[in-house]
Short mmCIF file of N, CA and C in Angstrom, two decimals:
data_model
loop_
_atom_site.label_atom_id
_atom_site.label_comp_id
_atom_site.label_asym_id
_atom_site.label_seq_id
_atom_site.Cartn_x
_atom_site.Cartn_y
_atom_site.Cartn_z
N MET M 22 57.83 23.20 -26.74
CA MET M 22 56.57 22.45 -27.17
C MET M 22 55.97 21.63 -25.85
N HIS M 23 56.76 20.47 -25.45
CA HIS M 23 56.64 19.38 -24.79
C HIS M 23 55.87 20.49 -23.00
N GLN M 24 56.28 21.72 -22.79
CA GLN M 24 55.92 22.65 -21.78
C GLN M 24 54.67 22.81 -21.62
N SER M 25 54.30 23.59 -23.31
CA SER M 25 52.94 24.26 -23.20
C SER M 25 52.09 22.58 -23.38
N LYS M 26 52.27 21.64 -23.46
CA LYS M 26 51.37 20.61 -23.76
C LYS M 26 50.55 20.23 -22.08
N SER M 27 51.95 19.94 -21.27
CA SER M 27 52.03 19.76 -20.03
C SER M 27 51.16 20.86 -19.19
N SER M 28 51.11 22.10 -19.52
CA SER M 28 50.80 23.06 -18.80
C SER M 28 48.98 23.04 -19.61
N SER M 29 48.86 23.11 -20.24
CA SER M 29 47.26 22.92 -20.77
C SER M 29 46.66 21.47 -20.56
N GLU M 30 47.61 20.33 -20.06
CA GLU M 30 46.91 19.23 -19.42
C GLU M 30 46.52 19.32 -17.92
N SER M 31 47.40 20.36 -17.39
CA SER M 31 47.55 20.58 -16.13
C SER M 31 46.06 21.86 -15.68
N ILE M 32 46.01 22.44 -16.70
CA ILE M 32 44.73 23.79 -16.60
C ILE M 32 43.55 22.53 -17.06
N THR M 33 43.33 21.67 -17.71
CA THR M 33 42.23 20.85 -18.21
C THR M 33 41.77 20.27 -16.90
N THR M 34 43.22 19.52 -16.19
CA THR M 34 42.76 18.55 -14.69
C THR M 34 42.08 19.38 -13.73
N ASN M 35 42.92 20.33 -13.55
CA ASN M 35 42.30 21.55 -12.53
C ASN M 35 40.95 21.74 -12.74
N SER M 36 40.53 22.44 -13.88
CA SER M 36 39.19 22.80 -14.29
C SER M 36 38.18 21.76 -14.16
N LEU M 37 38.55 20.31 -14.40
CA LEU M 37 38.03 19.15 -14.19
C LEU M 37 37.61 18.97 -12.87
N LYS M 38 38.64 19.02 -12.26
CA LYS M 38 38.50 18.65 -10.57
C LYS M 38 37.62 19.72 -9.64
N SER M 39 37.59 21.13 -10.30
CA SER M 39 36.89 22.19 -9.86
C SER M 39 35.58 21.90 -10.02
N ASN M 40 35.28 21.25 -11.25
CA ASN M 40 33.73 20.89 -11.79
C ASN M 40 33.17 19.77 -11.28
N ASN M 41 33.59 18.79 -10.59
CA ASN M 41 33.09 17.82 -10.26
C ASN M 41 32.66 17.95 -8.80
N TRP M 42 32.59 19.20 -8.41
CA TRP M 42 31.80 19.66 -7.24
C TRP M 42 31.00 20.64 -7.79
N ASP M 43 30.71 20.66 -8.81
CA ASP M 43 29.36 21.90 -9.42
C ASP M 43 28.27 21.25 -8.89
N VAL M 44 27.87 20.00 -9.68
CA VAL M 44 26.92 19.51 -9.35
C VAL M 44 26.43 19.20 -8.24
N PRO M 45 26.84 18.48 -7.05
CA PRO M 45 26.47 17.98 -5.68
C PRO M 45 26.28 19.26 -5.22
N ALA M 46 27.36 20.46 -5.19
CA ALA M 46 27.38 21.45 -4.31
C ALA M 46 25.78 22.66 -4.80
N TRP M 47 25.37 22.69 -5.84
CA TRP M 47 23.95 23.10 -6.42
C TRP M 47 22.98 22.12 -6.08
N ALA M 48 23.07 20.69 -5.98
CA ALA M 48 21.80 20.13 -5.52
C ALA M 48 21.62 20.26 -4.31
N VAL M 49 22.93 20.30 -3.39
CA VAL M 49 22.76 20.66 -2.06
C VAL M 49 21.82 22.21 -1.54
N ILE M 50 22.33 23.12 -2.54
CA ILE M 50 21.86 24.44 -2.34
C ILE M 50 20.43 24.19 -2.77
N PHE M 51 20.08 23.66 -3.69
CA PHE M 51 18.50 23.34 -4.11
C PHE M 51 17.92 22.90 -3.00
N ILE M 52 18.04 21.78 -2.52
CA ILE M 52 17.66 20.87 -1.43
C ILE M 52 17.17 21.84 -0.47
N LEU M 53 18.48 22.77 0.33
CA LEU M 53 18.42 23.46 1.52
C LEU M 53 17.30 24.78 1.21
N LEU M 54 17.34 25.19 -0.07
CA LEU M 54 16.19 26.21 -0.32
C LEU M 54 15.21 25.70 -0.63
N ALA M 55 14.93 24.52 -1.18
CA ALA M 55 13.64 24.14 -1.29
C ALA M 55 13.00 23.45 0.49
N GLY M 56 13.59 23.04 0.91
CA GLY M 56 13.25 22.82 2.49
C GLY M 56 12.93 23.90 3.08
N ALA M 57 13.95 25.09 3.21
CA ALA M 57 13.49 26.39 3.83
C ALA M 57 12.03 26.77 3.57
N LEU M 58 11.96 26.67 2.25
CA LEU M 58 10.85 27.25 1.66
C LEU M 58 9.61 26.71 1.92
N HIS M 59 9.71 24.89 2.35
CA HIS M 59 8.57 24.22 2.71
C HIS M 59 8.45 24.37 4.22
N LEU M 60 9.45 24.84 4.89
CA LEU M 60 9.16 25.10 6.30
C LEU M 60 8.72 26.57 6.97
N TYR M 61 8.96 27.42 5.75
CA TYR M 61 8.39 28.73 6.31
C TYR M 61 7.15 28.94 5.53
N ILE M 62 6.79 28.29 4.61
CA ILE M 62 5.22 28.30 4.38
C ILE M 62 4.39 27.53 5.07
N PRO M 63 3.33 27.83 5.85
CA PRO M 63 2.76 26.90 6.65
C PRO M 63 1.59 26.17 5.75
N TYR M 64 1.39 26.90 4.80
CA TYR M 64 0.20 25.93 3.92
C TYR M 64 0.50 25.92 2.71
N PRO M 65 -0.31 24.96 1.81
CA PRO M 65 -0.13 24.27 0.43
C PRO M 65 -0.60 25.83 -0.38
N LEU M 66 0.27 25.85 -1.52
CA LEU M 66 0.27 27.27 -2.18
C LEU M 66 -1.07 26.92 -3.29
N ASP M 67 -1.35 25.79 -3.53
CA ASP M 67 -2.17 25.19 -5.09
C ASP M 67 -3.05 24.42 -4.41
N SER M 68 -4.24 24.08 -5.24
CA SER M 68 -5.35 23.42 -4.65
C SER M 68 -4.79 21.57 -4.49
N ASP M 69 -4.02 21.33 -5.69
CA ASP M 69 -3.56 20.04 -5.65
C ASP M 69 -2.87 19.84 -4.66
N THR M 70 -2.00 20.54 -4.22
CA THR M 70 -1.17 19.60 -2.77
C THR M 70 -2.01 19.97 -1.86
N ALA M 71 -3.22 20.80 -1.54
CA ALA M 71 -3.98 20.98 -0.69
C ALA M 71 -4.85 19.40 -0.75
N TYR M 72 -5.23 19.11 -1.64
CA TYR M 72 -6.21 18.17 -2.15
C TYR M 72 -5.34 16.70 -1.41
N HIS M 73 -4.06 16.73 -1.68
CA HIS M 73 -3.49 15.39 -1.35
C HIS M 73 -2.76 15.58 0.11
N ASN M 74 -2.86 16.71 0.51
CA ASN M 74 -2.53 16.89 1.90
C ASN M 74 -3.67 16.52 2.68
N ALA M 75 -4.86 16.71 2.29
CA ALA M 75 -6.01 16.10 2.90
C ALA M 75 -6.42 14.92 2.75
N VAL M 76 -6.11 14.53 2.00
CA VAL M 76 -6.33 12.79 1.64
C VAL M 76 -5.42 12.32 2.71
N GLY M 77 -4.28 12.44 2.74
CA GLY M 77 -3.26 11.87 3.28
C GLY M 77 -3.59 12.20 5.11
N ARG M 78 -4.09 12.97 5.33
CA ARG M 78 -4.93 13.39 7.09
C ARG M 78 -5.87 12.60 7.24
N LEU M 79 -6.48 12.42 6.06
CA LEU M 79 -7.87 11.47 6.10
C LEU M 79 -7.28 9.73 6.43
N ILE M 80 -6.59 9.38 5.11
CA ILE M 80 -5.83 8.18 5.64
C ILE M 80 -5.70 7.83 7.18
N GLY M 81 -4.99 8.92 7.70
CA GLY M 81 -3.88 8.87 8.76
C GLY M 81 -5.40 8.81 10.10
N GLU M 82 -6.52 9.49 9.71
CA GLU M 82 -7.61 9.21 10.44
C GLU M 82 -8.22 8.03 10.79
N HIS M 83 -8.82 7.85 9.52
CA HIS M 83 -9.60 6.57 9.05
C HIS M 83 -9.24 5.29 8.92
N GLY M 84 -7.90 5.70 8.19
CA GLY M 84 -7.26 4.35 7.39
C GLY M 84 -7.55 4.33 5.86
N ILE M 85 -7.29 3.31 5.14
CA ILE M 85 -7.04 3.75 3.46
C ILE M 85 -9.04 3.90 3.56
N LEU M 86 -9.17 4.68 2.68
CA LEU M 86 -10.37 5.27 2.26
C LEU M 86 -11.20 4.13 1.10
N GLN M 87 -12.44 3.62 1.67
CA GLN M 87 -13.05 2.73 0.22
C GLN M 87 -14.32 3.62 0.09
N ALA M 88 -14.51 4.67 0.17
CA ALA M 88 -15.61 5.69 -0.45
C ALA M 88 -14.89 7.21 -0.24
N PHE M 89 -15.95 8.02 -1.24
CA PHE M 89 -15.66 9.47 -1.15
C PHE M 89 -16.53 10.36 -0.87
N PRO M 90 -17.24 10.34 0.14
CA PRO M 90 -18.42 10.79 0.25
C PRO M 90 -18.50 12.36 -0.17
N TRP M 91 -17.41 12.78 -0.37
CA TRP M 91 -17.32 14.67 -0.70
C TRP M 91 -17.82 14.83 -2.08
N THR M 92 -17.85 13.61 -2.92
CA THR M 92 -18.37 13.69 -3.94
C THR M 92 -19.71 12.77 -4.39
N PRO M 93 -21.01 13.33 -3.95
CA PRO M 93 -22.06 12.49 -3.45
C PRO M 93 -22.42 12.21 -4.88
N PHE M 94 -22.28 12.92 -6.06
CA PHE M 94 -23.22 12.62 -7.29
C PHE M 94 -22.08 11.76 -8.35
N SER M 95 -21.25 11.52 -7.96
CA SER M 95 -20.31 10.75 -8.95
C SER M 95 -20.28 9.16 -8.25
N TRP M 96 -19.77 8.46 -9.16
CA TRP M 96 -19.19 7.18 -8.88
C TRP M 96 -18.56 6.91 -7.97
N LEU M 97 -17.52 7.84 -7.46
CA LEU M 97 -16.15 7.75 -6.52
C LEU M 97 -17.26 7.58 -5.40
N SER M 98 -18.32 8.37 -5.05
CA SER M 98 -18.68 8.40 -3.80
C SER M 98 -18.94 7.09 -3.11
N ASP M 99 -19.29 6.44 -3.93
CA ASP M 99 -19.29 4.56 -3.39
C ASP M 99 -18.02 3.70 -3.30
N HIS M 100 -17.40 4.25 -4.54
CA HIS M 100 -16.48 3.33 -5.23
C HIS M 100 -14.82 3.77 -5.21
N TYR M 101 -14.32 4.45 -4.01
CA TYR M 101 -13.23 5.22 -4.43
C TYR M 101 -11.92 4.41 -4.26
N ALA M 102 -11.23 4.52 -5.58
CA ALA M 102 -10.01 3.83 -5.28
C ALA M 102 -8.98 4.39 -5.50
N ASP M 103 -8.04 4.68 -4.69
CA ASP M 103 -6.92 5.72 -4.91
C ASP M 103 -5.85 5.20 -5.58
N LYS M 104 -5.73 5.97 -6.65
CA LYS M 104 -4.75 5.59 -7.59
C LYS M 104 -3.10 6.23 -7.01
N GLU M 105 -3.64 6.95 -6.33
CA GLU M 105 -1.97 7.71 -5.51
C GLU M 105 -1.94 7.31 -3.73
N LEU M 106 -2.07 6.20 -3.72
CA LEU M 106 -2.11 5.49 -2.32
C LEU M 106 -0.74 5.79 -1.62
N LEU M 107 0.25 5.45 -2.20
CA LEU M 107 1.51 5.46 -1.71
C LEU M 107 2.03 7.16 -1.44
N PHE M 108 1.36 7.75 -2.40
CA PHE M 108 2.10 9.11 -2.38
C PHE M 108 1.23 9.89 -1.34
N HIS M 109 -0.05 9.43 -0.95
CA HIS M 109 -0.88 10.00 0.08
C HIS M 109 -0.19 9.46 1.25
N LEU M 110 0.33 8.21 1.28
CA LEU M 110 0.87 7.50 2.93
C LEU M 110 1.90 8.21 3.23
N LEU M 111 2.57 9.01 2.03
CA LEU M 111 3.77 10.18 2.28
C LEU M 111 3.26 11.42 3.20
N PHE M 112 2.10 11.48 2.96
CA PHE M 112 1.73 12.47 3.76
C PHE M 112 1.40 12.39 5.26
N HIS M 113 0.86 10.95 5.63
CA HIS M 113 0.25 10.71 6.57
C HIS M 113 1.25 10.81 7.44
#
């Protein structure tokens, strides 16, 4: 009986050791796949990403935006406040 207990403990220990690398391995695979897709697709696939990319480029070219003239009939036209400024600076 003592022998079966130690063999079950070793099986549990071995399975735990192999599972310790499962999450980091899948994380690396996911990051590599996402990075490859990001490099392979040269343009944003949705309008929200295109908007954030464009605002990031505008900030890079003109500095922090104080107005948003592309919406001439809105309050933002003259009083623009970028609530995602740090996110847009990442695109810069």
